[in-house]
Amino acid sequence: MTTTTRADTTSSQPPALDASVIAAVGGAERPRHAGPVGASMTYGWRALLKIKHVPEQLFDVTMFPIMFTLMFTYVFGGAMAGSPGEYLQYALPGILTQTVVFITMYTALTINTDIEKGVFDRFRSLPVWRPALLVGALLGDALRYVIASAVVLTVGLAIGYRAPGGVLGVVAAVALLVLFCVALTWVWLIVGLKVRTPNAVMGTSMMVLFPLTFVSSVFAPPETMPGWLQAFVDVNPVTLLVEAARGLMNDAADGGDILLVVLLSAVITAVFAPIALRLYNNKT
Amino acid sequence: MTPMTSDLAIETSGLVKTFGDTRAVDGVDLAVPAGGVYGVLGPNGAGKTTTIRMLATLLPPDGGTAYVLGHDVVHEAAQVRSRVALTGQFASLDEDLSGTENLVLIARLQGYSRSAAKQRAAELLEAFDLTAAARKQVKAYSGGMRRRLDIAGSIVVRPDLMFLDEPTTGLDPRSRNQVWEIVRALVRAGTTVLLTTQYLEEADQLADRIAVIDHGRVIAEGTSGQLKASVGSGAVKVRVADPTDRPALATLLAESLDAEPVLDSDPASLSFRVADPTVVAGALHRAGEHGLLISEYSLGQPSLDEVFLALTGRPAEETAPATNDPTRPTAEEVPA
């Protein structure tokens, strides 16, 4: 029983799908699905592909650092240390730290955007270790941190920064920064999973990051600040991070600071990674 | 409770999901046989998507039990995931990546080596008529292309059970036919397909059995023939050349078809629900003999609307999200 007066739409046959479709549908082998490491690497590869296809997303890790370095050096430099050149020597390790700490928040943004899209459902319905998606995102982020560091250092070099600690000191400082920021990224993953919209993510993160990075020894020696503020600066983890990085770059590495940063990173990871993974697994 | 028989692909009992005060799924019992296509038919907000998300282990149920391929969706989620695939209502693809990259990504996660993943991706793109767009970002794909790529992603490794959530909503007839073709090929290869749809015609074309869902409950279940029998076997629509002839035609046909006329908002047309379609030709002939000029007529299967009207006493539209009944927000639109 079909419609008699109107053309039956089903009679317009699709192009010759059938034979090849049947072959493609039936012909798949069923390999053992990827393990946790393989899946994480694959998601990390996805992060790289996204950088390749949407290079604009690197603006935040390239333009911010350049702006910060130039602005702080030339605007405050003379007033702070007598000359921009001298201030640069003091501030560059700080600017480097601030830049990388700042861009950790983009992790929250990325995961939040992902969840809104249908692709999140696809990934979660696959039979692979679920947290691999988060670990893969972390791998991609680590790369962004390295890129941002390279940008700051290049600009710094170009306008006269010289690291007394040499290449080795700089590399060690960057490695320490990336370690700490990857740990911090777990916190941002929680924000990204909890907060409803990407805009809210931005708002929340600015409120946290501005005081955290500015009220530290990034731009000015704490000795010049009032006592009550110094109290905060002293317990601010960013201060610890800056001092450790600065030490490495100035050829005055403080083993205690470095150890503390490593310990702090471990503690942050131990506390926040399980929470993030739990939230992620229960995310609906 | 343990699954009673192994030849059921899906077995749920009293499945419940609530979002705040809304019972999006309110005690769904399903018994989906393995093999073939099972259709879940219902209007927007009936609870179809929520049910599928629970069965695909994306959403934990708040009550009841669900076994998929013999595995509990809550306690044996990993086993379920290794044998099912989901193609969501909104394309489950990474829009920034190309078609090839999307498929390679899924293939790598499924355990393919780099080269095997590339090969499988190329094979699927070829089969689904997407080779020309393989290197383009999915962003640039049309609705039909996305849908095909999405399904290709679901069968990189052919699942034993595939969830297709409104696979043809928003597609043009050609793309829709392609999707139907793919579904049929899947079934031939041995995959059980659970398909949700708002269109009775789609369920009719593809599904061996159909469950009709409304307000989170199964209100009818059976073959398409059984469902249609519950609303009369067909609908006759007639349009007269001159609207003033309509009352006379209504009276005449009501008598010869032994059915109540339904007057459409179009002043020239009217319709009847008939139990026996064989009397239609004779009745229309008689109208012509009485000088009533009929410009258009059709005898078709009842629409989803008519099925709903028969099953619930109200048209399907009333449950659609367009209405402003505050007590019934649509389940599909509750934030995930």
Coordinates of C-alpha atoms in Angstrom, one line a residue:
Chain A
M1 CA 0.0 0.0 0.0
T2 CA 1.7 3.1 -1.2
T3 CA 0.9 6.6 -2.2
T4 CA -0.8 6.6 -5.5
T5 CA -0.8 10.2 -6.6
R6 CA 2.7 11.4 -5.6
A7 CA 6.0 10.1 -6.8
D8 CA 7.4 7.7 -4.3
T9 CA 10.7 9.1 -3.0
T10 CA 12.2 5.7 -2.3
S11 CA 12.2 5.0 -6.0
S12 CA 15.1 7.5 -6.5
Q13 CA 17.8 4.9 -5.9
P14 CA 21.0 5.9 -4.2
P15 CA 24.3 5.5 -6.1
A16 CA 25.9 2.1 -6.2
L17 CA 26.8 1.9 -2.6
D18 CA 25.7 -1.6 -1.9
A19 CA 28.5 -3.9 -3.1
S20 CA 31.3 -1.8 -1.7
V21 CA 29.4 -1.0 1.5
I22 CA 28.7 -4.6 2.2
A23 CA 32.4 -5.4 1.6
A24 CA 33.5 -2.5 3.9
V25 CA 31.0 -3.4 6.5
G26 CA 31.8 -7.1 6.6
G27 CA 35.6 -7.0 6.0
A28 CA 36.8 -5.5 9.2
E29 CA 39.2 -7.5 11.3
R30 CA 38.8 -7.1 15.1
P31 CA 42.1 -6.2 16.6
R32 CA 42.7 -6.0 20.4
H33 CA 41.8 -2.4 21.3
A34 CA 44.6 0.1 22.1
G35 CA 46.1 -0.1 25.7
P36 CA 46.2 3.0 28.0
V37 CA 49.5 4.2 26.7
G38 CA 48.6 3.7 23.0
A39 CA 45.3 5.4 23.4
S40 CA 46.8 8.3 25.3
M41 CA 49.4 8.7 22.5
T42 CA 46.6 8.6 19.9
Y43 CA 44.7 11.3 21.7
G44 CA 47.9 13.3 21.9
W45 CA 48.3 12.9 18.1
R46 CA 44.8 14.3 17.8
A47 CA 45.9 17.4 19.8
L48 CA 48.8 17.8 17.3
L49 CA 46.4 17.5 14.4
K50 CA 44.2 20.2 15.9
I51 CA 47.2 22.5 16.1
K52 CA 47.9 21.8 12.5
H53 CA 44.4 22.5 11.3
V54 CA 43.6 25.4 13.6
P55 CA 47.0 27.1 14.1
E56 CA 45.1 30.2 15.4
Q57 CA 44.9 28.4 18.7
L58 CA 48.6 29.0 19.1
F59 CA 48.0 32.7 19.2
D60 CA 47.5 32.6 22.9
V61 CA 50.8 30.8 23.4
T62 CA 52.7 33.1 21.1
M63 CA 51.2 36.5 21.2
F64 CA 50.7 36.7 25.0
P65 CA 54.3 35.8 25.8
I66 CA 55.7 38.3 23.2
M67 CA 53.4 41.1 24.6
F68 CA 54.2 40.4 28.2
T69 CA 57.9 40.3 27.6
L70 CA 58.0 43.5 25.7
M71 CA 55.5 45.4 27.8
F72 CA 57.0 44.6 31.2
T73 CA 60.5 45.1 30.1
Y74 CA 60.0 48.5 28.4
V75 CA 57.1 49.9 30.5
F76 CA 58.3 49.0 34.0
G77 CA 62.0 48.2 33.4
G78 CA 63.4 51.7 33.7
A79 CA 61.4 52.5 36.9
M80 CA 62.0 49.2 38.5
A81 CA 65.6 48.5 38.0
G82 CA 67.1 51.6 36.5
S83 CA 67.1 50.3 32.9
P84 CA 65.0 48.0 30.8
G85 CA 68.1 45.8 30.2
E86 CA 68.7 45.2 33.9
Y87 CA 65.0 44.6 34.7
L88 CA 64.9 42.1 31.9
Q89 CA 67.6 40.1 33.6
Y90 CA 65.5 39.9 36.7
A91 CA 62.0 39.6 35.2
L92 CA 62.5 37.2 32.2
P93 CA 62.4 34.0 34.3
G94 CA 59.3 35.4 36.0
I95 CA 57.6 36.3 32.7
L96 CA 58.4 32.8 31.4
T97 CA 56.8 31.3 34.5
Q98 CA 53.8 33.6 34.3
T99 CA 53.2 32.9 30.7
V100 CA 53.3 29.1 31.0
V101 CA 51.1 29.2 34.2
F102 CA 48.6 31.4 32.4
I103 CA 48.1 29.2 29.4
T104 CA 47.4 26.1 31.6
M105 CA 43.8 27.4 31.7
Y106 CA 43.3 26.7 28.0
T107 CA 43.2 23.0 29.0
A108 CA 39.9 23.8 30.8
L109 CA 38.7 25.6 27.8
T110 CA 39.6 22.7 25.4
I111 CA 37.9 20.0 27.5
N112 CA 34.9 22.1 28.1
T113 CA 34.5 22.7 24.3
D114 CA 35.0 19.0 23.6
I115 CA 32.3 17.9 26.0
E116 CA 29.7 20.2 24.2
K117 CA 30.4 18.4 20.9
G118 CA 29.1 15.0 20.0
V119 CA 32.6 13.6 19.6
F120 CA 32.9 13.3 23.4
D121 CA 30.2 10.6 23.3
R122 CA 32.0 8.8 20.6
F123 CA 35.3 8.7 22.5
R124 CA 33.5 7.6 25.7
S125 CA 31.7 4.8 24.0
L126 CA 34.9 3.3 22.7
P127 CA 36.4 0.3 24.6
V128 CA 39.6 2.1 25.5
W129 CA 40.8 3.3 28.9
R130 CA 38.6 6.4 29.3
P131 CA 41.1 8.7 31.0
A132 CA 43.3 8.4 27.9
L133 CA 41.5 11.4 26.4
L134 CA 42.6 13.5 29.4
V135 CA 46.2 12.2 29.3
G136 CA 46.3 12.8 25.5
A137 CA 45.1 16.4 26.1
L138 CA 47.9 16.8 28.7
L139 CA 50.5 15.6 26.2
G140 CA 49.3 18.2 23.7
D141 CA 49.3 20.9 26.4
A142 CA 52.9 20.0 27.4
L143 CA 53.9 20.8 23.8
R144 CA 52.1 24.1 24.0
Y145 CA 54.0 24.9 27.2
V146 CA 57.3 24.2 25.4
I147 CA 56.3 26.3 22.4
A148 CA 55.4 29.2 24.7
S149 CA 58.6 28.9 26.6
A150 CA 60.6 28.9 23.4
V151 CA 58.8 32.1 22.2
V152 CA 59.5 34.0 25.5
L153 CA 63.1 32.9 25.4
T154 CA 63.6 33.9 21.8
V155 CA 62.1 37.3 22.4
G156 CA 64.2 37.7 25.5
L157 CA 67.3 36.8 23.7
A158 CA 66.5 39.2 20.9
I159 CA 66.2 42.1 23.3
G160 CA 69.3 41.3 25.3
Y161 CA 68.5 38.7 27.9
R162 CA 71.5 36.4 28.7
A163 CA 71.1 33.5 31.0
P164 CA 74.0 33.0 33.3
G165 CA 72.9 29.4 33.8
G166 CA 73.5 28.7 30.1
V167 CA 71.5 26.4 27.9
L168 CA 71.5 23.7 30.5
G169 CA 70.1 25.9 33.1
V170 CA 67.4 27.2 30.8
V171 CA 66.4 23.7 29.6
A172 CA 66.2 22.6 33.2
A173 CA 64.1 25.6 34.2
V174 CA 61.7 24.9 31.3
A175 CA 61.5 21.3 32.2
L176 CA 60.6 22.2 35.8
L177 CA 57.9 24.6 34.6
V178 CA 56.4 22.1 32.3
L179 CA 56.4 19.5 35.1
F180 CA 54.6 21.9 37.5
C181 CA 52.1 23.1 34.8
V182 CA 51.2 19.6 33.8
A183 CA 50.3 18.9 37.4
L184 CA 48.4 22.2 37.5
T185 CA 46.5 21.1 34.4
W186 CA 44.7 18.5 36.4
V187 CA 43.1 21.3 38.4
W188 CA 42.0 23.0 35.2
L189 CA 40.6 19.8 33.9
I190 CA 38.3 19.8 37.0
V191 CA 37.3 23.3 36.2
G192 CA 36.6 22.4 32.6
L193 CA 34.5 19.4 33.6
K194 CA 32.6 21.4 36.3
V195 CA 31.9 24.7 34.7
R196 CA 29.1 25.0 32.2
T197 CA 30.3 27.2 29.4
P198 CA 33.7 28.1 27.9
N199 CA 33.0 31.7 28.9
A200 CA 32.5 30.8 32.5
V201 CA 35.8 28.9 32.3
M202 CA 37.6 32.1 31.2
G203 CA 36.0 34.2 33.9
T204 CA 36.9 31.7 36.7
S205 CA 40.4 31.2 35.5
M206 CA 41.2 34.9 35.2
M207 CA 40.0 35.5 38.8
V208 CA 42.5 32.8 40.0
L209 CA 45.4 33.4 37.7
F210 CA 45.8 37.2 38.0
P211 CA 46.4 37.3 41.7
L212 CA 48.3 34.1 41.7
T213 CA 50.9 35.2 39.1
F214 CA 51.1 38.9 40.0
V215 CA 51.2 38.6 43.8
S216 CA 54.4 36.7 43.6
S217 CA 58.1 37.4 43.0
V218 CA 57.5 37.3 39.2
F219 CA 57.7 41.0 38.6
A220 CA 59.1 42.5 41.7
P221 CA 61.2 41.4 44.7
P222 CA 58.8 40.7 47.6
E223 CA 61.0 42.7 50.0
T224 CA 59.5 45.9 48.4
M225 CA 56.0 44.9 49.3
P226 CA 54.1 45.5 52.6
G227 CA 54.4 42.7 55.2
W228 CA 50.8 41.3 54.9
L229 CA 51.3 40.9 51.2
Q230 CA 54.7 39.3 51.7
A231 CA 53.0 36.7 53.8
F232 CA 50.9 35.7 50.8
V233 CA 53.8 35.9 48.4
D234 CA 55.7 33.6 50.6
V235 CA 53.1 30.9 50.5
N236 CA 52.2 31.4 46.9
P237 CA 53.3 28.3 44.9
V238 CA 54.1 30.5 41.9
T239 CA 56.7 32.3 44.0
L240 CA 58.4 29.0 44.7
L241 CA 58.2 28.1 41.1
V242 CA 59.7 31.4 39.9
E243 CA 62.5 31.2 42.4
A244 CA 63.4 27.7 41.4
A245 CA 63.3 28.6 37.7
R246 CA 65.2 31.8 38.3
G247 CA 67.8 30.0 40.3
L248 CA 68.4 27.5 37.5
M249 CA 68.6 30.2 34.8
N250 CA 70.9 32.4 36.9
D251 CA 73.3 29.6 37.6
A252 CA 72.3 29.7 41.2
A253 CA 70.2 26.6 41.4
D254 CA 68.6 26.1 44.8
G255 CA 68.2 22.3 45.3
G256 CA 65.7 22.8 48.1
D257 CA 63.4 25.0 45.9
I258 CA 63.6 22.5 43.0
L259 CA 62.8 19.6 45.3
L260 CA 59.9 21.5 46.7
V261 CA 58.5 22.2 43.2
V262 CA 58.8 18.5 42.3
L263 CA 57.1 17.5 45.5
L264 CA 54.4 20.1 45.1
S265 CA 53.7 18.9 41.6
A266 CA 53.5 15.3 42.8
V267 CA 51.1 16.3 45.6
I268 CA 48.9 18.4 43.2
T269 CA 48.8 15.4 40.8
A270 CA 48.0 12.9 43.6
V271 CA 45.2 15.0 44.9
F272 CA 43.6 16.4 41.8
A273 CA 44.2 13.7 39.1
P274 CA 41.9 11.2 40.9
I275 CA 39.2 13.8 41.3
A276 CA 39.4 14.8 37.6
L277 CA 39.3 11.2 36.5
R278 CA 36.3 10.5 38.7
L279 CA 34.5 13.5 37.4
Y280 CA 35.3 12.6 33.9
N281 CA 34.2 9.0 34.2
N282 CA 30.9 10.1 35.7
K283 CA 30.3 12.9 33.3
T284 CA 27.1 12.5 31.5
Chain B
M1 CA 18.3 -10.4 37.7
T2 CA 20.3 -12.1 35.1
P3 CA 19.5 -12.1 31.4
M4 CA 17.0 -14.8 30.6
T5 CA 17.9 -15.7 27.1
S6 CA 21.1 -15.1 25.1
D7 CA 19.3 -14.4 21.9
L8 CA 18.2 -11.0 23.1
A9 CA 20.5 -8.2 22.1
I10 CA 19.0 -5.8 24.6
E11 CA 16.9 -6.5 27.6
T12 CA 15.7 -3.8 29.9
S13 CA 13.4 -3.9 32.8
G14 CA 11.9 -0.8 34.5
L15 CA 14.7 1.5 33.2
V16 CA 14.5 4.9 34.8
K17 CA 16.4 8.2 34.3
T18 CA 15.5 11.4 36.0
F19 CA 16.8 14.9 35.4
G20 CA 15.8 17.0 38.3
D21 CA 12.0 16.6 38.5
T22 CA 11.7 15.2 35.0
R23 CA 11.4 11.5 34.6
A24 CA 12.9 11.4 31.1
V25 CA 12.8 7.7 31.0
D26 CA 10.1 6.3 33.2
G27 CA 10.2 2.5 33.4
V28 CA 11.2 1.3 29.9
D29 CA 10.9 -2.4 29.3
L30 CA 12.5 -3.5 26.0
A31 CA 13.3 -7.0 24.6
V32 CA 15.3 -6.5 21.4
P33 CA 16.0 -9.8 19.5
A34 CA 19.5 -10.3 18.1
G35 CA 19.7 -9.7 14.4
G36 CA 17.7 -7.2 12.3
V37 CA 16.6 -3.7 13.0
Y38 CA 14.6 -2.6 16.1
G39 CA 13.0 0.7 15.8
V40 CA 12.2 3.0 18.7
L41 CA 9.6 5.5 17.5
G42 CA 8.6 8.6 19.3
P43 CA 8.3 12.4 19.2
N44 CA 11.0 14.8 20.4
G45 CA 11.5 14.5 24.1
A46 CA 9.9 11.1 24.4
G47 CA 13.1 9.7 26.0
K48 CA 14.6 8.0 23.0
T49 CA 18.1 9.5 23.2
T50 CA 18.3 9.2 27.0
T51 CA 17.4 5.5 26.7
I52 CA 20.1 5.0 24.0
R53 CA 22.7 6.8 26.1
M54 CA 22.0 4.5 29.0
L55 CA 22.3 1.4 26.8
A56 CA 25.6 2.7 25.3
T57 CA 27.0 3.1 28.9
L58 CA 27.2 6.9 28.5
L59 CA 24.6 7.6 31.2
P60 CA 24.1 5.6 34.4
P61 CA 20.5 4.6 34.9
D62 CA 18.7 5.8 38.1
G63 CA 16.6 2.7 38.3
G64 CA 15.9 -0.7 36.6
T65 CA 18.2 -3.0 34.8
A66 CA 19.6 -3.1 31.3
Y67 CA 21.5 -6.0 29.7
V68 CA 23.2 -5.4 26.4
L69 CA 24.5 -8.5 24.6
G70 CA 24.2 -10.3 27.9
H71 CA 26.2 -7.7 29.9
D72 CA 24.9 -5.4 32.6
V73 CA 25.4 -1.8 31.4
V74 CA 26.4 -0.6 34.8
H75 CA 28.7 -3.4 36.1
E76 CA 30.0 -4.7 32.9
A77 CA 30.3 -1.4 30.9
A78 CA 33.7 -2.3 29.5
Q79 CA 32.3 -5.5 27.9
V80 CA 29.4 -3.7 26.5
R81 CA 31.6 -0.9 25.0
S82 CA 33.8 -3.4 23.3
R83 CA 30.9 -4.8 21.3
V84 CA 28.6 -1.8 20.6
A85 CA 28.9 1.4 18.6
L86 CA 27.0 4.6 18.9
T87 CA 26.1 7.1 16.2
G88 CA 24.6 10.0 18.0
Q89 CA 21.9 12.5 16.9
F90 CA 24.6 15.1 16.4
A91 CA 27.5 13.9 14.5
S92 CA 30.1 12.3 16.8
L93 CA 33.0 13.6 14.8
D94 CA 35.9 16.0 15.4
E95 CA 35.0 18.9 13.1
D96 CA 38.6 20.3 13.1
L97 CA 40.0 17.0 11.7
S98 CA 39.6 15.7 8.1
G99 CA 37.5 12.7 7.2
T100 CA 40.5 10.4 7.0
E101 CA 42.0 11.7 10.3
N102 CA 38.7 11.0 12.1
L103 CA 38.6 7.4 10.9
V104 CA 42.3 6.8 11.5
L105 CA 41.9 8.2 15.0
I106 CA 39.1 5.7 15.8
A107 CA 40.9 2.9 14.1
R108 CA 44.1 3.5 16.1
L109 CA 42.1 3.6 19.3
Q110 CA 40.5 0.3 18.3
G111 CA 44.0 -1.2 18.1
Y112 CA 44.9 -0.9 14.4
S113 CA 48.5 -0.3 13.4
R114 CA 49.3 3.0 11.8
S115 CA 49.3 1.5 8.2
A116 CA 46.2 -0.8 8.8
A117 CA 44.3 2.2 10.2
K118 CA 45.0 4.3 7.1
Q119 CA 44.0 1.4 4.9
R120 CA 40.8 0.8 6.7
A121 CA 40.0 4.5 6.6
A122 CA 40.5 4.7 2.9
E123 CA 38.4 1.6 2.4
L124 CA 35.5 3.0 4.4
L125 CA 35.7 6.4 2.7
E126 CA 35.6 4.7 -0.7
A127 CA 32.6 2.6 0.3
F128 CA 30.7 5.6 1.6
D129 CA 31.4 7.8 -1.4
L130 CA 33.6 10.2 0.6
T131 CA 37.0 9.7 -1.0
A132 CA 36.8 13.1 -2.7
A133 CA 36.3 14.8 0.7
A134 CA 38.8 12.6 2.6
R135 CA 41.3 15.4 3.2
K136 CA 38.8 18.1 3.9
Q137 CA 38.0 19.2 7.4
V138 CA 34.6 17.8 8.6
K139 CA 33.5 21.3 9.2
A140 CA 33.1 21.7 5.5
Y141 CA 30.9 18.5 5.1
S142 CA 27.2 18.5 4.3
G143 CA 24.7 16.9 6.6
G144 CA 24.6 13.7 4.6
M145 CA 28.4 13.4 4.3
R146 CA 28.7 13.9 8.1
R147 CA 26.2 11.3 8.8
R148 CA 27.9 8.8 6.5
L149 CA 31.3 9.5 8.0
D150 CA 29.8 9.2 11.4
I151 CA 28.4 5.7 10.6
A152 CA 31.8 4.8 9.0
G153 CA 33.4 5.7 12.3
S154 CA 31.0 3.4 14.1
I155 CA 31.9 0.4 11.9
V156 CA 35.7 0.7 11.7
V157 CA 35.3 -2.4 13.7
R158 CA 31.9 -3.8 12.9
P159 CA 30.0 -3.8 16.2
D160 CA 27.6 -6.6 17.2
L161 CA 25.1 -4.0 18.2
M162 CA 24.8 -0.5 16.7
F163 CA 22.8 2.4 18.2
L164 CA 21.6 4.9 15.6
D165 CA 20.0 7.9 17.1
E166 CA 17.7 9.6 14.5
P167 CA 20.1 8.8 11.7
T168 CA 18.2 10.6 9.0
T169 CA 16.7 13.6 10.8
G170 CA 17.5 16.6 8.6
L171 CA 18.7 14.7 5.6
D172 CA 17.5 15.1 2.1
P173 CA 15.8 12.1 0.5
R174 CA 19.0 11.0 -1.4
S175 CA 21.2 11.0 1.7
R176 CA 18.4 9.3 3.7
N177 CA 18.3 6.5 1.1
Q178 CA 22.1 6.1 1.4
V179 CA 21.8 5.8 5.1
W180 CA 19.1 3.2 4.8
E181 CA 21.2 1.3 2.4
I182 CA 24.1 1.3 4.9
V183 CA 21.8 0.1 7.7
R184 CA 20.6 -2.8 5.5
A185 CA 24.2 -3.7 4.7
L186 CA 25.1 -3.7 8.4
V187 CA 22.2 -6.0 9.2
R188 CA 23.3 -8.4 6.4
A189 CA 26.7 -8.5 7.9
G190 CA 25.2 -9.6 11.2
T191 CA 25.0 -6.4 13.3
T192 CA 21.9 -5.8 15.3
V193 CA 20.7 -2.2 14.9
L194 CA 18.7 -0.2 17.4
L195 CA 17.4 2.8 15.6
T196 CA 15.4 5.7 16.9
T197 CA 13.3 7.8 14.6
Q198 CA 10.5 10.3 14.6
Y199 CA 9.3 8.9 11.2
L200 CA 6.9 6.0 10.9
E201 CA 7.9 5.6 7.3
E202 CA 11.6 5.1 8.4
A203 CA 10.6 2.5 11.0
D204 CA 8.4 0.9 8.5
Q205 CA 11.1 0.7 5.9
L206 CA 13.8 -0.7 8.2
A207 CA 12.6 -2.1 11.4
D208 CA 11.5 -5.6 12.0
R209 CA 9.9 -4.6 15.3
I210 CA 9.0 -1.2 16.7
A211 CA 8.5 0.2 20.2
V212 CA 6.6 3.4 20.4
I213 CA 7.8 5.6 23.3
D214 CA 6.0 8.5 24.8
H215 CA 6.8 10.4 28.0
G216 CA 9.6 8.0 28.8
R217 CA 7.4 4.9 28.6
V218 CA 6.8 2.2 26.0
I219 CA 3.2 2.6 25.0
A220 CA 3.1 0.1 22.2
E221 CA 5.3 -2.6 20.8
G222 CA 5.1 -4.9 17.8
T223 CA 5.7 -5.2 14.1
S224 CA 4.9 -2.3 11.9
G225 CA 1.9 -4.3 10.6
Q226 CA 0.6 -4.8 14.2
L227 CA 1.0 -1.1 15.0
K228 CA -0.8 0.0 11.9
A229 CA -3.6 -2.4 12.5
S230 CA -4.2 -0.6 15.8
V231 CA -4.9 2.6 13.9
G232 CA -6.8 1.2 10.9
S233 CA -4.8 0.0 7.9
G234 CA -4.6 3.2 6.0
A235 CA -5.6 6.8 5.5
V236 CA -7.4 8.1 2.5
K237 CA -6.8 11.7 1.6
V238 CA -9.0 13.4 -0.9
R239 CA -8.9 16.8 -2.4
V240 CA -11.8 18.3 -4.3
A241 CA -11.4 20.7 -7.2
D242 CA -14.1 23.0 -5.8
P243 CA -14.1 23.5 -2.0
T244 CA -17.9 23.9 -2.0
D245 CA -18.2 20.2 -3.0
R246 CA -16.5 19.1 0.2
P247 CA -19.5 18.6 2.4
A248 CA -21.3 16.5 -0.2
L249 CA -18.2 14.4 -0.7
A250 CA -17.7 14.0 3.0
T251 CA -21.3 12.6 3.4
L252 CA -21.0 10.3 0.4
L253 CA -17.6 8.9 1.2
A254 CA -18.5 8.5 4.9
E255 CA -21.2 6.2 3.9
S256 CA -19.4 4.2 1.3
L257 CA -16.2 3.8 3.3
D258 CA -18.0 3.4 6.6
A259 CA -15.6 5.8 8.3
E260 CA -15.7 9.2 10.0
P261 CA -14.5 12.1 7.8
V262 CA -11.7 14.2 9.2
L263 CA -11.9 17.8 7.8
D264 CA -8.4 19.2 7.2
S265 CA -7.6 22.9 7.6
D266 CA -7.3 23.0 3.9
P267 CA -10.9 23.8 2.8
A268 CA -10.7 21.5 -0.2
S269 CA -9.4 18.3 1.5
L270 CA -10.6 15.7 3.8
S271 CA -9.4 12.3 5.0
F272 CA -10.7 9.0 6.3
R273 CA -9.1 6.2 8.3
V274 CA -10.2 3.0 6.7
A275 CA -10.0 -0.6 7.9
D276 CA -10.4 -2.2 4.5
P277 CA -8.5 -0.4 1.7
T278 CA -10.1 -2.5 -1.0
V279 CA -13.4 -0.5 -0.9
V280 CA -11.6 2.8 -1.6
A281 CA -11.5 2.6 -5.4
G282 CA -15.2 1.8 -5.6
A283 CA -16.1 4.7 -3.3
L284 CA -14.0 7.2 -5.3
H285 CA -15.6 6.0 -8.5
R286 CA -19.1 6.6 -7.0
A287 CA -18.1 10.1 -6.1
G288 CA -17.2 10.7 -9.8
E289 CA -20.6 9.4 -10.8
H290 CA -22.2 12.0 -8.5
G291 CA -20.4 14.7 -10.3
L292 CA -17.9 15.5 -7.5
L293 CA -14.7 16.4 -9.2
I294 CA -11.7 15.0 -7.2
S295 CA -8.4 16.7 -8.0
E296 CA -6.1 14.6 -5.9
Y297 CA -6.3 11.5 -3.8
S298 CA -4.0 9.2 -2.0
L299 CA -4.1 6.0 0.0
G300 CA -1.2 5.8 2.4
Q301 CA -0.1 4.3 5.6
P302 CA -1.1 6.2 8.8
S303 CA 1.4 8.8 9.9
L304 CA 3.2 8.8 13.2
D305 CA 0.6 11.5 14.1
E306 CA -2.2 9.1 13.5
V307 CA -0.5 6.3 15.4
F308 CA -0.1 8.6 18.3
L309 CA -3.6 9.8 18.1
A310 CA -4.8 6.3 18.2
L311 CA -2.5 5.2 21.0
T312 CA -2.6 8.3 23.2
G313 CA -5.7 10.2 22.1
R314 CA -3.6 13.2 21.2
P315 CA -1.4 14.1 18.3
A316 CA 2.4 13.7 18.5
E317 CA 3.0 17.4 18.2
E318 CA 1.6 18.0 21.6
T319 CA 4.6 16.4 23.2
A320 CA 7.1 18.2 21.0
P321 CA 9.3 20.8 22.6
A322 CA 7.5 23.6 20.9
T323 CA 4.7 23.4 23.4
N324 CA 5.0 25.3 26.6
D325 CA 4.0 22.7 29.1
P326 CA 6.4 23.4 31.9
T327 CA 6.0 20.0 33.6
R328 CA 7.4 18.2 30.6
P329 CA 10.7 19.6 29.4
T330 CA 12.2 17.5 26.7
A331 CA 14.5 14.8 27.9
E332 CA 16.8 15.2 24.9
E333 CA 17.4 18.9 25.7
V334 CA 18.2 18.4 29.4
P335 CA 21.9 19.4 29.6
A336 CA 24.1 16.4 29.6

